[in-house]
Coordinates of C-alpha atoms and ligand atoms in Angstrom, one line a residue:
M119 CA -202.6 -61.0 253.6
K120 CA -204.5 -59.4 256.5
N121 CA -208.3 -59.2 256.7
I122 CA -209.3 -55.5 257.4
A123 CA -213.0 -55.6 256.9
Q124 CA -215.6 -57.6 255.1
D125 CA -214.0 -58.7 251.8
V126 CA -211.2 -56.2 252.3
Y127 CA -207.5 -57.5 252.5
Q128 CA -204.2 -55.7 253.0
I129 CA -201.3 -57.2 251.0
P130 CA -198.1 -55.7 252.6
L131 CA -195.4 -56.0 250.2
F132 CA -192.5 -54.5 252.1
P133 CA -191.6 -54.6 255.9
R134 CA -193.4 -52.3 258.2
N135 CA -196.2 -51.8 255.7
A136 CA -193.9 -49.5 253.6
I137 CA -195.7 -50.5 250.4
N138 CA -199.1 -52.0 250.2
C139 CA -201.7 -53.2 247.8
Y140 CA -205.3 -54.3 248.6
L141 CA -207.9 -56.8 247.6
I142 CA -211.4 -55.2 247.9
E143 CA -214.0 -57.7 247.0
D144 CA -212.8 -59.2 243.7
V145 CA -210.7 -56.2 242.7
L146 CA -206.9 -55.9 243.2
I147 CA -206.1 -52.2 244.0
D148 CA -202.5 -51.5 243.1
A149 CA -199.6 -54.0 242.5
G150 CA -196.4 -52.8 244.2
I151 CA -193.2 -52.5 242.3
R152 CA -191.9 -54.7 239.4
T153 CA -190.6 -57.5 241.7
S154 CA -193.8 -57.8 243.7
A155 CA -195.9 -60.0 241.4
S156 CA -195.0 -63.4 243.0
K157 CA -195.8 -62.1 246.4
I158 CA -199.2 -60.7 245.2
L159 CA -200.1 -63.8 243.3
K160 CA -199.3 -66.0 246.3
S161 CA -201.3 -63.9 248.6
I162 CA -204.5 -63.9 246.4
T163 CA -204.3 -67.7 245.7
G164 CA -207.8 -69.1 246.2
K165 CA -209.4 -65.8 245.9
S166 CA -211.6 -64.7 243.1
V167 CA -209.9 -61.7 241.5
N168 CA -211.7 -60.4 238.4
K169 CA -210.2 -56.8 237.9
H170 CA -207.1 -54.8 238.7
A171 CA -207.6 -51.1 239.3
L172 CA -204.9 -48.4 240.2
T173 CA -205.0 -45.5 242.4
H174 CA -202.5 -43.9 240.2
A175 CA -199.7 -45.0 237.9
H176 CA -196.6 -44.4 239.9
A177 CA -193.8 -47.1 240.0
D178 CA -194.7 -48.4 243.5
H179 CA -198.3 -49.0 242.3
Q180 CA -198.2 -50.2 238.8
G181 CA -194.9 -52.1 239.1
S182 CA -196.5 -55.6 238.7
S183 CA -199.7 -54.6 236.9
K184 CA -198.8 -56.0 233.6
I185 CA -197.7 -59.3 235.0
I186 CA -200.8 -59.6 237.3
C187 CA -203.2 -58.7 234.4
E188 CA -201.5 -61.2 232.0
T189 CA -201.2 -64.0 234.5
L190 CA -204.8 -63.8 235.8
N191 CA -206.2 -62.6 232.4
I192 CA -208.0 -59.6 234.0
P193 CA -208.6 -56.1 232.8
L194 CA -206.7 -53.0 234.1
L195 CA -208.7 -50.0 235.2
C196 CA -207.6 -46.5 236.2
S197 CA -208.7 -42.9 235.6
E198 CA -208.5 -41.1 232.2
P199 CA -205.6 -38.9 233.2
E200 CA -203.4 -41.8 234.5
K201 CA -204.2 -44.0 231.4
E202 CA -201.3 -42.8 229.2
F203 CA -198.7 -43.6 232.0
A204 CA -200.3 -46.9 232.9
E205 CA -200.1 -47.9 229.2
N206 CA -196.6 -46.5 228.2
G207 CA -194.9 -47.1 231.7
N208 CA -193.4 -43.5 231.8
V209 CA -194.4 -43.3 235.5
I210 CA -192.3 -40.3 236.5
T211 CA -193.5 -38.0 233.8
E212 CA -195.5 -35.7 236.2
Y213 CA -193.0 -35.7 239.1
P214 CA -191.9 -32.1 239.8
N215 CA -188.3 -33.2 239.2
P216 CA -188.1 -36.2 237.0
N217 CA -184.3 -35.9 236.8
H218 CA -183.9 -36.3 240.6
I219 CA -181.8 -39.5 241.4
I220 CA -184.7 -41.1 243.4
S221 CA -187.1 -40.5 240.5
K222 CA -184.7 -42.1 238.1
F223 CA -184.1 -44.9 240.5
Q224 CA -187.9 -45.6 240.7
K225 CA -188.0 -45.5 236.9
N226 CA -185.2 -47.9 236.4
F227 CA -185.8 -50.4 239.2
W228 CA -189.4 -50.2 240.3
A229 CA -191.5 -49.4 237.4
G230 CA -193.3 -52.1 235.4
K231 CA -194.0 -52.1 231.7
G232 CA -197.1 -50.5 230.5
H233 CA -200.3 -52.5 229.9
P234 CA -203.5 -51.5 228.0
V235 CA -206.2 -50.0 230.1
S236 CA -209.6 -51.5 229.5
Q237 CA -211.8 -49.1 231.4
S238 CA -211.4 -45.6 232.7
L239 CA -212.7 -44.8 236.1
R240 CA -214.4 -41.5 237.2
E241 CA -216.1 -39.9 240.2
G242 CA -219.1 -42.0 241.3
D243 CA -218.4 -45.1 239.4
K244 CA -218.8 -48.3 241.4
I245 CA -216.2 -51.0 242.1
G246 CA -218.4 -53.6 243.8
E247 CA -219.8 -51.7 246.8
F248 CA -217.0 -49.1 246.7
T249 CA -217.5 -45.8 245.1
V250 CA -214.6 -44.1 243.0
V251 CA -213.6 -40.8 244.6
E252 CA -211.4 -38.5 242.3
T253 CA -208.5 -37.2 244.5
P254 CA -206.1 -35.4 242.2
G255 CA -202.9 -33.7 243.5
H256 CA -200.4 -36.4 244.3
S257 CA -201.0 -37.2 240.6
R258 CA -203.3 -35.7 238.2
G259 CA -205.7 -38.5 237.9
H260 CA -205.3 -40.1 241.5
L261 CA -208.3 -42.1 242.7
S262 CA -209.5 -43.3 246.1
F263 CA -212.3 -45.8 246.8
F264 CA -214.8 -45.6 249.6
R265 CA -217.4 -48.1 250.9
E266 CA -220.0 -46.1 252.8
K267 CA -221.7 -49.0 254.7
D268 CA -218.6 -49.4 257.0
G269 CA -216.5 -46.5 256.2
V270 CA -213.6 -48.3 254.6
L271 CA -211.4 -45.9 252.5
I272 CA -208.6 -46.9 250.2
V273 CA -206.6 -43.7 250.4
G274 CA -203.9 -44.4 248.0
D275 CA -201.1 -41.9 248.4
V276 CA -203.3 -38.7 249.2
M277 CA -201.8 -39.3 252.6
T278 CA -199.3 -41.7 254.0
N279 CA -199.4 -43.3 257.5
M280 CA -195.6 -43.3 257.9
N281 CA -192.6 -41.1 257.6
L282 CA -191.1 -42.6 254.5
L283 CA -187.6 -41.8 255.6
T284 CA -187.8 -43.2 259.3
T285 CA -190.8 -45.5 258.7
K286 CA -192.2 -44.0 262.0
V287 CA -196.0 -44.4 261.9
G288 CA -198.1 -41.3 261.7
L289 CA -200.1 -39.3 259.1
H290 CA -198.3 -37.2 256.6
E291 CA -198.8 -35.4 253.3
P292 CA -197.1 -37.4 250.5
P293 CA -193.5 -36.1 249.7
H294 CA -193.2 -33.1 247.5
L295 CA -190.7 -34.9 245.3
F296 CA -193.4 -37.3 244.1
T297 CA -196.5 -35.0 244.2
S298 CA -197.4 -33.0 241.2
D299 CA -199.5 -30.5 242.9
Q300 CA -199.3 -30.3 246.7
E301 CA -202.0 -27.6 247.0
M302 CA -204.5 -29.7 245.1
N303 CA -203.6 -32.7 247.1
R304 CA -204.5 -30.8 250.3
K305 CA -208.1 -30.2 248.7
S306 CA -208.2 -34.0 248.1
I307 CA -207.4 -34.6 251.8
L308 CA -210.3 -32.4 252.9
K309 CA -212.5 -34.1 250.4
L310 CA -211.6 -37.5 251.9
A311 CA -212.2 -36.0 255.5
S312 CA -215.8 -35.0 254.4
L313 CA -216.6 -38.7 253.9
Q314 CA -215.8 -39.4 257.6
P315 CA -214.0 -42.7 256.9
K316 CA -213.6 -45.2 259.8
I317 CA -210.8 -47.5 258.3
L318 CA -208.1 -45.9 256.1
C319 CA -206.0 -48.1 253.9
F320 CA -202.8 -46.4 252.6
G321 CA -200.4 -47.1 249.9
H322 CA -197.6 -46.5 252.5
G323 CA -197.9 -47.2 256.2
P324 CA -200.2 -49.5 258.3
V325 CA -204.0 -49.4 258.1
L326 CA -205.5 -46.7 260.4
F327 CA -208.6 -47.6 262.5
N328 CA -209.6 -44.0 262.8
N329 CA -210.2 -42.6 266.3
G330 CA -209.9 -38.9 265.6
E331 CA -206.3 -39.0 264.2
F332 CA -207.5 -38.0 260.7
E333 CA -209.6 -35.1 262.0
R334 CA -206.7 -33.8 264.0
F335 CA -204.2 -34.2 261.1
K336 CA -206.7 -32.4 258.8
S337 CA -207.2 -29.6 261.2
L338 CA -203.4 -28.9 261.1
L339 CA -203.2 -28.5 257.3
Ligands
ZN451 ZN1 -196.8 -44.5 246.4

């Protein structure tokens, strides 16, 4: 677990930061794939974790949600549109091509079982000092989390900071294959840019201490 900012920790679950989850204050954001639970639980040992929230209910984010919530006896939170998939585990429903071999692989080997959602999150809600930002596109109910005082942004999958095929570091739009509405996702990228974040934490790729990289990327969209 890497300390990124005050009370913000990155938990890399795969080599090269290929899949991450985060502890922000006392809330676990995302939970990797179905086999990530032991690594997550080990990482957060000794920390007070009172809630688990999802950026979105895809297999590489909700995989261990059920085990984590049951083990720690904590509630699961997500947006209203994601609730159905978080609860039934049908995580590839919104993919443009759910029958693609990679979609099926994710469903069969990465996705976790569904778990009841205790609370729906919407634009402007607070998670500690973080504010919920609705960023639809990659999925219909995708959420990001922003802390204004130091510019920490939990991006989720609105962007990745790696090429998912080569693992080379750099900003990218999320792959079309897993993105329900690419055009809407671009609007969400611009929405996040308007927040002028300083530290960007991605579902995929290393944390970016922004030095103009985000603005350059945004201007090329
Ligand atoms: Zn993802």
